[in-house]
Coordinates of C-alpha atoms and ligand atoms in Angstrom, one line a residue:
M1 CA 0.0 0.0 0.0
H2 CA 3.0 2.3 -0.3
C3 CA 5.8 2.0 -2.6
H4 CA 7.7 4.7 -4.7
L5 CA 7.8 2.8 -7.9
D6 CA 8.9 5.9 -9.9
L7 CA 12.0 6.3 -7.8
Y8 CA 13.7 3.0 -8.6
P9 CA 16.5 3.3 -11.1
D10 CA 14.5 1.2 -13.6
P11 CA 10.8 1.9 -12.8
F12 CA 9.5 0.1 -15.9
G13 CA 11.5 -2.9 -15.2
V14 CA 10.3 -3.1 -11.6
A15 CA 6.7 -2.6 -12.8
R16 CA 7.0 -5.4 -15.3
Q17 CA 8.3 -7.7 -12.6
C18 CA 5.3 -6.7 -10.3
E19 CA 3.0 -7.6 -13.2
N20 CA 4.8 -11.0 -13.8
K21 CA 4.5 -11.8 -10.1
G22 CA 0.8 -10.7 -10.1
I23 CA 1.2 -8.4 -7.0
Y24 CA -0.9 -5.4 -6.1
V25 CA 1.1 -2.2 -5.7
L26 CA -0.2 1.2 -4.6
S27 CA 2.4 3.4 -6.3
V28 CA 2.6 6.6 -4.4
T29 CA 3.9 9.9 -5.7
T30 CA 5.5 12.8 -3.9
T31 CA 4.3 15.7 -6.2
P32 CA 1.2 16.4 -8.4
Q33 CA 3.8 17.0 -11.3
A34 CA 5.0 13.4 -10.9
W35 CA 1.5 11.8 -11.3
S36 CA 1.1 11.5 -15.0
G37 CA 4.5 10.0 -15.7
T38 CA 4.2 7.6 -12.8
K39 CA 0.7 6.6 -14.0
K40 CA 2.4 5.1 -17.2
L41 CA 3.8 2.4 -15.0
E42 CA 0.3 0.9 -14.6
N43 CA 0.6 -0.3 -18.2
N44 CA -3.2 -0.7 -18.6
N45 CA -4.1 -4.1 -17.1
S46 CA -1.6 -4.6 -14.3
K47 CA -2.5 -4.6 -10.6
I48 CA -0.5 -1.3 -10.1
R49 CA -2.5 1.8 -9.0
T50 CA -1.2 5.4 -8.8
A51 CA -1.8 7.6 -6.0
L52 CA -1.8 11.4 -6.3
G53 CA 0.6 12.7 -3.7
F54 CA 2.0 15.9 -2.1
H55 CA 4.7 15.0 0.2
P56 CA 5.1 17.2 3.3
Q57 CA 8.8 17.5 2.9
L58 CA 8.3 19.0 -0.5
A59 CA 5.2 21.1 0.3
H60 CA 7.0 24.4 0.6
E61 CA 8.7 24.1 -2.8
R62 CA 5.5 23.0 -4.7
I63 CA 2.7 25.2 -3.3
R64 CA 2.2 26.1 -6.9
E65 CA 1.2 22.6 -7.7
L66 CA -2.1 22.7 -5.6
E67 CA -3.9 23.7 -8.7
L68 CA -2.6 20.6 -10.5
F69 CA -3.5 18.4 -7.6
D70 CA -7.2 19.7 -7.9
A71 CA -7.0 19.2 -11.7
I72 CA -5.9 15.6 -11.4
L73 CA -8.0 14.6 -8.4
P74 CA -11.1 13.6 -10.3
K75 CA -9.0 11.0 -12.3
A76 CA -7.0 9.8 -9.3
K77 CA -8.7 6.9 -7.3
Y78 CA -6.1 7.0 -4.6
V79 CA -4.2 9.7 -2.8
G80 CA -0.7 9.6 -1.3
E81 CA 1.6 10.3 0.0
I82 CA 0.3 13.3 2.0
G83 CA 0.7 14.3 5.5
L84 CA 2.9 16.2 8.0
D85 CA 6.6 15.8 8.9
G86 CA 7.6 17.0 12.4
G87 CA 11.4 16.5 11.9
K88 CA 13.6 19.4 13.1
E89 CA 14.9 19.9 9.5
Y90 CA 11.4 20.7 8.4
K91 CA 10.4 23.0 11.1
E92 CA 10.9 26.2 9.0
T93 CA 8.5 24.8 6.4
F94 CA 5.9 23.6 8.8
K95 CA 3.4 26.3 8.0
A96 CA 3.5 25.4 4.3
Q97 CA 3.1 21.7 5.1
L98 CA 0.1 22.6 7.2
D99 CA -1.5 24.7 4.6
V100 CA -0.9 22.1 1.9
F101 CA -2.3 19.1 4.0
R102 CA -5.4 21.1 5.0
Y103 CA -6.0 22.2 1.4
V104 CA -5.7 18.8 0.0
L105 CA -7.9 17.2 2.7
K106 CA -10.6 19.7 1.8
S107 CA -10.2 19.0 -1.9
I108 CA -10.4 15.3 -1.3
R109 CA -13.5 15.7 0.8
N110 CA -15.1 17.8 -1.8
A111 CA -14.2 15.1 -4.4
G112 CA -16.1 12.5 -2.4
G113 CA -13.2 11.0 -0.4
R114 CA -10.3 8.7 -1.3
I115 CA -8.2 6.0 0.2
M116 CA -5.2 7.9 1.3
S117 CA -1.6 6.9 2.3
I118 CA -0.5 9.2 5.0
H119 CA 2.9 10.3 6.3
S120 CA 3.0 11.2 9.9
R121 CA 6.7 11.1 11.0
L122 CA 7.3 12.9 14.3
N123 CA 3.8 14.5 14.1
A124 CA 1.2 11.9 14.4
G125 CA -0.7 14.2 16.7
G126 CA -0.9 17.0 14.1
V127 CA -1.9 14.6 11.4
L128 CA -4.7 13.1 13.5
S129 CA -6.1 16.4 14.5
Q130 CA -6.4 17.3 10.8
L131 CA -8.0 13.9 10.0
E132 CA -10.5 14.5 12.8
K133 CA -11.4 17.9 11.3
H134 CA -12.0 16.3 7.9
P135 CA -13.8 13.1 8.6
D136 CA -15.3 12.9 5.1
A137 CA -11.9 12.8 3.3
G138 CA -12.2 9.1 3.0
I139 CA -10.1 6.2 4.4
P140 CA -6.7 7.1 5.9
I141 CA -3.9 4.6 6.0
L142 CA -1.1 5.6 8.2
H143 CA 2.1 4.4 6.6
W144 CA 4.9 3.4 8.8
F145 CA 3.2 4.7 12.0
T146 CA 5.7 5.6 14.8
G147 CA 3.4 7.6 17.1
N148 CA 3.0 7.0 20.8
K149 CA 0.4 4.7 22.4
L150 CA -2.1 7.5 23.0
E151 CA -1.9 8.7 19.4
L152 CA -2.2 5.1 18.3
K153 CA -5.4 4.6 20.3
N154 CA -6.7 7.8 18.8
A155 CA -5.9 6.7 15.3
I156 CA -7.7 3.4 15.8
D157 CA -10.8 5.2 17.3
I158 CA -11.0 7.5 14.3
G159 CA -11.0 4.6 11.9
C160 CA -7.4 4.7 10.6
W161 CA -5.8 1.7 8.8
F162 CA -2.1 1.0 9.1
S163 CA 0.4 -0.2 6.5
I164 CA 3.5 -1.9 7.8
G165 CA 6.6 -3.0 6.1
P166 CA 9.7 -5.1 6.7
A167 CA 11.8 -2.1 8.0
M168 CA 9.1 -1.5 10.6
V169 CA 8.5 -5.1 11.9
K170 CA 12.3 -5.7 12.5
T171 CA 12.5 -2.9 15.1
K172 CA 11.4 -3.4 18.7
S173 CA 9.5 0.0 18.7
G174 CA 7.7 -1.1 15.5
Q175 CA 6.7 -4.4 16.9
A176 CA 5.2 -2.6 19.9
V177 CA 3.1 -0.4 17.7
I178 CA 2.0 -3.4 15.7
S179 CA 1.0 -5.6 18.7
E180 CA -1.5 -2.7 19.7
I181 CA -3.2 -2.4 16.3
P182 CA -6.4 -4.5 15.7
R183 CA -5.6 -7.3 13.1
N184 CA -8.3 -6.3 10.8
R185 CA -6.7 -2.7 10.2
I186 CA -3.3 -4.0 9.0
L187 CA -2.1 -3.8 5.5
T188 CA 1.4 -4.3 4.0
E189 CA 3.8 -1.9 2.3
T190 CA 7.5 -1.6 1.6
D191 CA 8.2 2.2 1.2
G192 CA 10.7 1.2 -1.2
P193 CA 13.2 2.2 -2.4
F194 CA 13.7 4.5 0.6
A195 CA 13.2 1.7 3.2
R196 CA 15.9 -1.0 3.1
H197 CA 16.4 -4.6 4.2
R198 CA 19.9 -6.0 4.7
G199 CA 21.5 -3.1 3.0
Q200 CA 19.3 -3.2 -0.2
P201 CA 16.4 -1.0 -1.2
L202 CA 13.2 -3.1 -0.6
M203 CA 11.3 -4.1 -3.6
P204 CA 7.5 -4.1 -3.9
W205 CA 7.3 -8.0 -3.7
D206 CA 9.3 -7.9 -0.5
A207 CA 6.1 -6.7 1.5
G208 CA 5.6 -10.5 2.2
L209 CA 8.6 -10.4 4.5
V210 CA 6.3 -9.1 7.2
V211 CA 4.3 -12.3 7.2
P212 CA 6.6 -14.5 9.2
Q213 CA 7.2 -11.7 11.7
L214 CA 3.5 -11.2 12.2
A215 CA 3.0 -14.9 12.6
K216 CA 5.5 -14.8 15.5
L217 CA 4.0 -11.6 17.0
W218 CA 0.5 -12.9 16.9
D219 CA 1.4 -16.5 17.6
I220 CA -0.6 -18.0 14.7
P221 CA 0.3 -19.9 11.6
I222 CA 1.8 -18.2 8.5
L223 CA -1.2 -19.3 6.5
E224 CA -3.6 -17.6 8.8
V225 CA -1.7 -14.3 8.7
E226 CA -1.8 -14.5 4.9
N227 CA -5.6 -14.9 5.1
I228 CA -6.0 -12.0 7.5
L229 CA -3.9 -9.7 5.3
Q230 CA -5.7 -10.7 2.1
E231 CA -9.1 -10.3 3.8
N232 CA -8.0 -6.9 5.1
F233 CA -7.0 -5.7 1.6
R234 CA -10.3 -6.9 0.1
M235 CA -12.3 -5.1 2.9
L236 CA -10.4 -1.8 2.4
I237 CA -10.9 -1.9 -1.4
S238 CA -14.6 -2.8 -1.0
Q239 CA -15.0 0.3 1.4
G240 CA -13.0 2.5 -0.8
V241 CA -14.7 5.5 -2.3
N242 CA -14.7 5.0 -6.1
A243 CA -13.8 1.4 -5.5
E244 CA -12.6 -0.5 -8.6
Ligands
MN301 MN1 7.2 7.0 1.3

């Protein structure tokens, strides 16, 4: 549910491999400008879907692209990645981040809502308070969530889903978060090529690496984990506004 296909050295090669393997990929983008080029990776009949994004770390440089975001939105069935980043290095641009996040949530609501992949690094509280103010924006999926227990509870209460990847399940803090999430709200992701595993960028098909870890954490057989994850995915898509 969260992979940057367009940022691999050979995006078309990776997309072709996804197609051969028959896997579903939510191909997120970081700017409205990137959407149309990235959409070409769908190659008509594959299981790749392209999400329209506005990354918080780029918000301040791209405010001009809000108009383009609105122009593309009717054609985009998924949104991501969007959100807020509370990192020190982005403190100076926080106002722009917040303006962009609020703006796009309003647009998404006006467009009838979307499934959204959301970045909340070091500012889960800020993200959740905006989602609470825009309850009709659709279905939020918090990607690689690292908030505290209270924020996690709040996120669950307001109906968020969570996409988790190999880089998250291998850390103690990630496992602590995962063990508190209801099993029927968990989806998989990689955040490749940014997220890495054993020194290599994660590939979209590496999302399955979380399965044995979840089996351990939940103390159930691998097959059961696979069933839960597939059922969750089906449930999400069937609830999605503009479901395909
Ligand atoms: Mn990402």
